[in-house]
Amino acid sequence: MSVDLKILKEIVEKAVKRALEEARSEDLRIIAEAIKALTDYVREGFKQVDKRLSTLEGYLVAIKTDIPKIRDDIGLLRSDVSTLKADVSTLKSDVSTLKSDVSVLKSDVSTLKSDVSALKASVPRIERILENLTISIEEEARIVVDGFLREKGLEISLGSIVLDKRYEFDIYGSHNGIVIVGEAKTRASEKLIDRLVKRVERARKKWPDKFAGKVIIVLYCLKYIGDPKKAEEKGVWLIESTRELVKRPTL
């Protein structure tokens, strides 16, 4: 574009120069000047066009440079979108699993509530059974002890005694200077023997009138755990079910 303009300029200048030189009248000079002005205007126009074209070329070069970067950015964006889709899919799966777990948990809680309700309903019945069992053991203990006493020719009416809130004995009877006092347990051990002896000793000090005479401490149980010699050393008459593990102390 710049080379063509230069050639055109030279041609026009030669033509103008020739026209001016050959002009023989004022009109020809005016025409020549007009042609020159027009030529200058056209030349200036070409300069502006050339400048704008150069600017456009710069823009195109910049755009061409940015295109690979834009493509890379689009690729990264697509990768991010793909990752996001995978994450959303995983999240949906986790939510579904969580819902399933919550459903199972609700079912378990419902079952647990039902079991607790059934257990609560059973508690009074169990308490009654235990109460009846305890009463039965106490009654059985008095019957067995009474039987052993009768074998030795002793007739002592046995029952239970409550001295106060802390001192209550399942087995108690007093007759002709002989006092039988003790407890009835489903299971007994050496520690229970120690506690029974101490309780009887404290009760004798607080209520001497209830323990006047020869005191025989008896422990009746369905099962004894330990060495019966402990009871013998403490002077306790130990009975397991229907047999004497330690004989009654002599009167």
XYZ file of C-alpha atoms in Angstrom:
251
model
C 0.000 0.000 0.000
C 2.904 2.450 0.861
C 4.768 1.706 -2.448
C 1.682 2.346 -4.618
C 1.067 5.648 -2.863
C 4.609 6.788 -3.527
C 4.373 5.978 -7.224
C 1.038 7.754 -7.440
C 2.547 10.742 -5.708
C 5.396 10.948 -8.224
C 3.032 10.611 -11.179
C 0.720 13.283 -9.828
C 3.596 15.647 -9.047
C 5.004 15.243 -12.559
C 1.594 15.818 -14.073
C 1.001 18.905 -11.955
C 4.414 20.239 -12.699
C 3.928 19.690 -16.376
C 0.489 21.234 -16.230
C 1.770 24.304 -14.414
C 4.608 24.697 -16.790
C 2.348 24.359 -19.744
C -0.457 26.418 -18.283
C -1.052 29.413 -20.409
C -4.013 30.789 -18.744
C -5.320 31.407 -15.223
C -7.937 28.698 -15.544
C -5.375 26.023 -16.155
C -3.485 27.072 -13.038
C -6.640 26.944 -10.987
C -7.380 23.493 -12.306
C -3.834 22.380 -11.571
C -4.050 23.713 -8.006
C -7.381 21.972 -7.488
C -5.889 18.763 -8.744
C -2.961 19.220 -6.358
C -5.310 19.859 -3.408
C -7.338 16.814 -4.310
C -4.156 14.791 -4.557
C -3.047 15.949 -1.095
C -6.470 15.064 0.311
C -6.378 11.603 -1.243
C -2.819 11.081 -0.029
C -3.837 12.044 3.531
C -6.798 9.689 3.294
C -4.526 6.852 2.276
C -2.307 7.615 5.274
C -5.284 7.360 7.634
C -6.412 4.121 6.020
C -2.901 2.719 6.272
C -2.703 3.705 9.934
C -6.043 2.075 10.680
C -5.022 -1.052 8.830
C -1.832 -1.199 10.906
C -3.906 -0.876 14.068
C -6.232 -3.651 12.896
C -3.243 -5.839 12.108
C -2.003 -5.283 15.674
C -5.403 -6.263 17.029
C -5.403 -9.395 14.868
C -1.925 -10.363 16.077
C -3.031 -9.869 19.700
C -6.163 -11.922 19.073
C -4.126 -14.693 17.459
C -1.817 -14.658 20.483
C -4.765 -14.862 22.920
C -6.576 -17.656 21.072
C -4.360 -20.525 22.403
C -4.696 -19.148 25.923
C -8.459 -18.900 25.519
C -8.526 -22.471 24.233
C -6.506 -23.605 27.266
C -8.867 -21.747 29.588
C -11.852 -23.378 27.890
C -10.181 -26.783 28.291
C -9.593 -26.122 31.992
C -13.165 -24.933 32.365
C -14.455 -28.107 30.729
C -12.253 -30.185 33.040
C -13.559 -28.282 36.073
C -17.143 -28.782 34.904
C -16.491 -32.504 34.451
C -14.972 -32.715 37.952
C -17.899 -30.759 39.361
C -20.345 -33.157 37.716
C -18.476 -36.112 39.234
C -18.518 -34.432 42.665
C -22.249 -33.750 42.366
C -22.828 -37.387 41.402
C -20.792 -38.558 44.410
C -22.663 -36.137 46.656
C -25.993 -37.473 45.415
C -24.806 -41.011 46.133
C -23.659 -39.997 49.636
C -26.976 -38.273 50.324
C -28.823 -41.383 49.168
C -26.683 -43.552 51.470
C -27.225 -41.113 54.331
C -30.980 -41.221 53.814
C -30.833 -45.015 53.870
C -28.764 -44.966 57.084
C -31.184 -42.506 58.704
C -34.077 -44.748 57.724
C -32.351 -47.762 59.304
C -31.532 -45.687 62.394
C -35.167 -44.604 62.731
C -36.219 -48.234 62.472
C -33.682 -49.229 65.146
C -34.835 -46.404 67.438
C -38.437 -47.467 66.950
C -37.522 -51.063 67.812
C -35.527 -49.871 70.823
C -38.475 -47.801 72.063
C -40.713 -50.826 71.670
C -38.238 -52.991 73.603
C -37.929 -50.371 76.362
C -41.714 -50.136 76.623
C -41.939 -53.922 76.880
C -39.178 -53.915 79.507
C -40.949 -51.213 81.521
C -44.116 -53.273 81.411
C -42.153 -56.300 82.670
C -40.443 -54.498 85.572
C -43.437 -54.583 87.958
C -43.909 -58.289 87.231
C -40.206 -58.981 87.816
C -40.327 -56.988 91.056
C -43.294 -59.041 92.226
C -41.487 -62.274 91.338
C -38.381 -61.158 93.260
C -40.508 -60.094 96.200
C -42.300 -63.433 96.223
C -38.989 -65.243 95.863
C -37.520 -63.325 98.807
C -40.558 -64.086 100.946
C -40.342 -67.738 99.935
C -36.651 -67.931 100.925
C -37.359 -66.349 104.309
C -40.237 -68.736 104.945
C -38.171 -71.685 103.757
C -35.309 -70.636 106.038
C -37.572 -70.513 109.107
C -39.069 -73.927 108.249
C -35.634 -75.546 107.801
C -34.201 -73.975 110.984
C -37.313 -74.973 112.933
C -36.900 -78.556 111.655
C -33.288 -78.767 112.854
C -34.285 -77.329 116.239
C -37.087 -79.844 116.662
C -34.644 -82.664 115.914
C -32.759 -81.527 119.020
C -35.934 -81.238 121.043
C -36.126 -77.459 120.884
C -39.411 -75.777 120.092
C -38.894 -72.080 119.400
C -41.450 -70.090 117.425
C -39.602 -68.385 114.579
C -40.514 -65.275 112.633
C -38.871 -62.028 111.507
C -38.115 -58.991 113.657
C -37.762 -55.288 112.825
C -35.953 -53.329 115.528
C -35.657 -50.117 113.473
C -34.992 -49.061 109.872
C -31.419 -50.353 109.967
C -31.861 -53.483 112.014
C -34.164 -56.130 110.590
C -33.590 -59.885 110.792
C -35.313 -62.543 108.680
C -35.054 -65.200 111.394
C -35.770 -64.503 115.060
C -37.093 -66.496 117.977
C -36.619 -66.496 121.748
C -37.589 -69.127 124.339
C -36.275 -70.219 127.726
C -33.075 -68.156 127.514
C -32.255 -69.198 123.948
C -32.312 -66.612 121.133
C -32.148 -67.639 117.479
C -31.348 -64.714 115.133
C -30.129 -64.580 111.552
C -30.763 -63.922 107.891
C -31.877 -65.776 104.759
C -30.086 -65.168 101.439
C -30.069 -66.728 98.003
C -26.246 -66.464 97.912
C -23.879 -66.013 100.845
C -20.145 -65.527 101.296
C -17.524 -65.039 104.021
C -18.026 -61.257 103.892
C -21.729 -61.694 104.584
C -20.874 -63.761 107.683
C -18.699 -60.910 109.014
C -21.432 -58.336 108.395
C -24.093 -60.520 110.042
C -21.999 -61.061 113.184
C -21.277 -57.330 113.523
C -24.949 -56.406 113.025
C -26.063 -58.868 115.702
C -23.415 -57.561 118.128
C -24.543 -53.948 117.616
C -28.206 -54.944 117.940
C -27.480 -56.758 121.247
C -25.964 -53.565 122.652
C -28.919 -51.405 121.565
C -31.689 -53.882 122.489
C -30.309 -56.146 125.202
C -33.799 -57.274 126.203
C -34.282 -58.843 122.767
C -31.075 -60.852 123.104
C -31.195 -62.010 126.712
C -29.662 -65.447 127.199
C -27.736 -67.688 124.802
C -27.659 -66.117 121.303
C -27.282 -68.418 118.296
C -26.546 -66.645 115.007
C -27.826 -68.536 111.954
C -27.265 -67.881 108.242
C -29.483 -69.701 105.763
C -28.695 -69.623 102.023
C -29.416 -71.505 98.844
C -25.760 -71.284 97.758
C -22.675 -70.601 99.873
C -19.458 -69.353 98.245
C -16.331 -69.651 100.379
C -14.876 -71.717 103.192
C -17.448 -72.824 105.826
C -14.667 -72.674 108.444
C -15.135 -68.907 108.473
C -18.642 -69.405 109.856
C -17.383 -71.970 112.360
C -14.700 -69.569 113.623
C -17.324 -66.837 114.102
C -19.729 -69.217 115.854
C -22.325 -68.964 113.076
C -24.746 -71.782 112.334
C -24.452 -72.095 108.528
C -27.178 -73.874 106.572
C -27.109 -74.325 102.786
C -30.525 -75.331 101.474
C -31.385 -78.381 103.634
C -27.919 -79.320 104.956
C -25.791 -77.916 107.748
C -22.394 -76.739 106.512
C -21.602 -75.745 110.107
C -23.425 -77.420 112.968
C -25.453 -75.443 115.473
C -23.299 -74.278 118.399
C -23.869 -76.287 121.554
C -26.064 -74.754 124.189
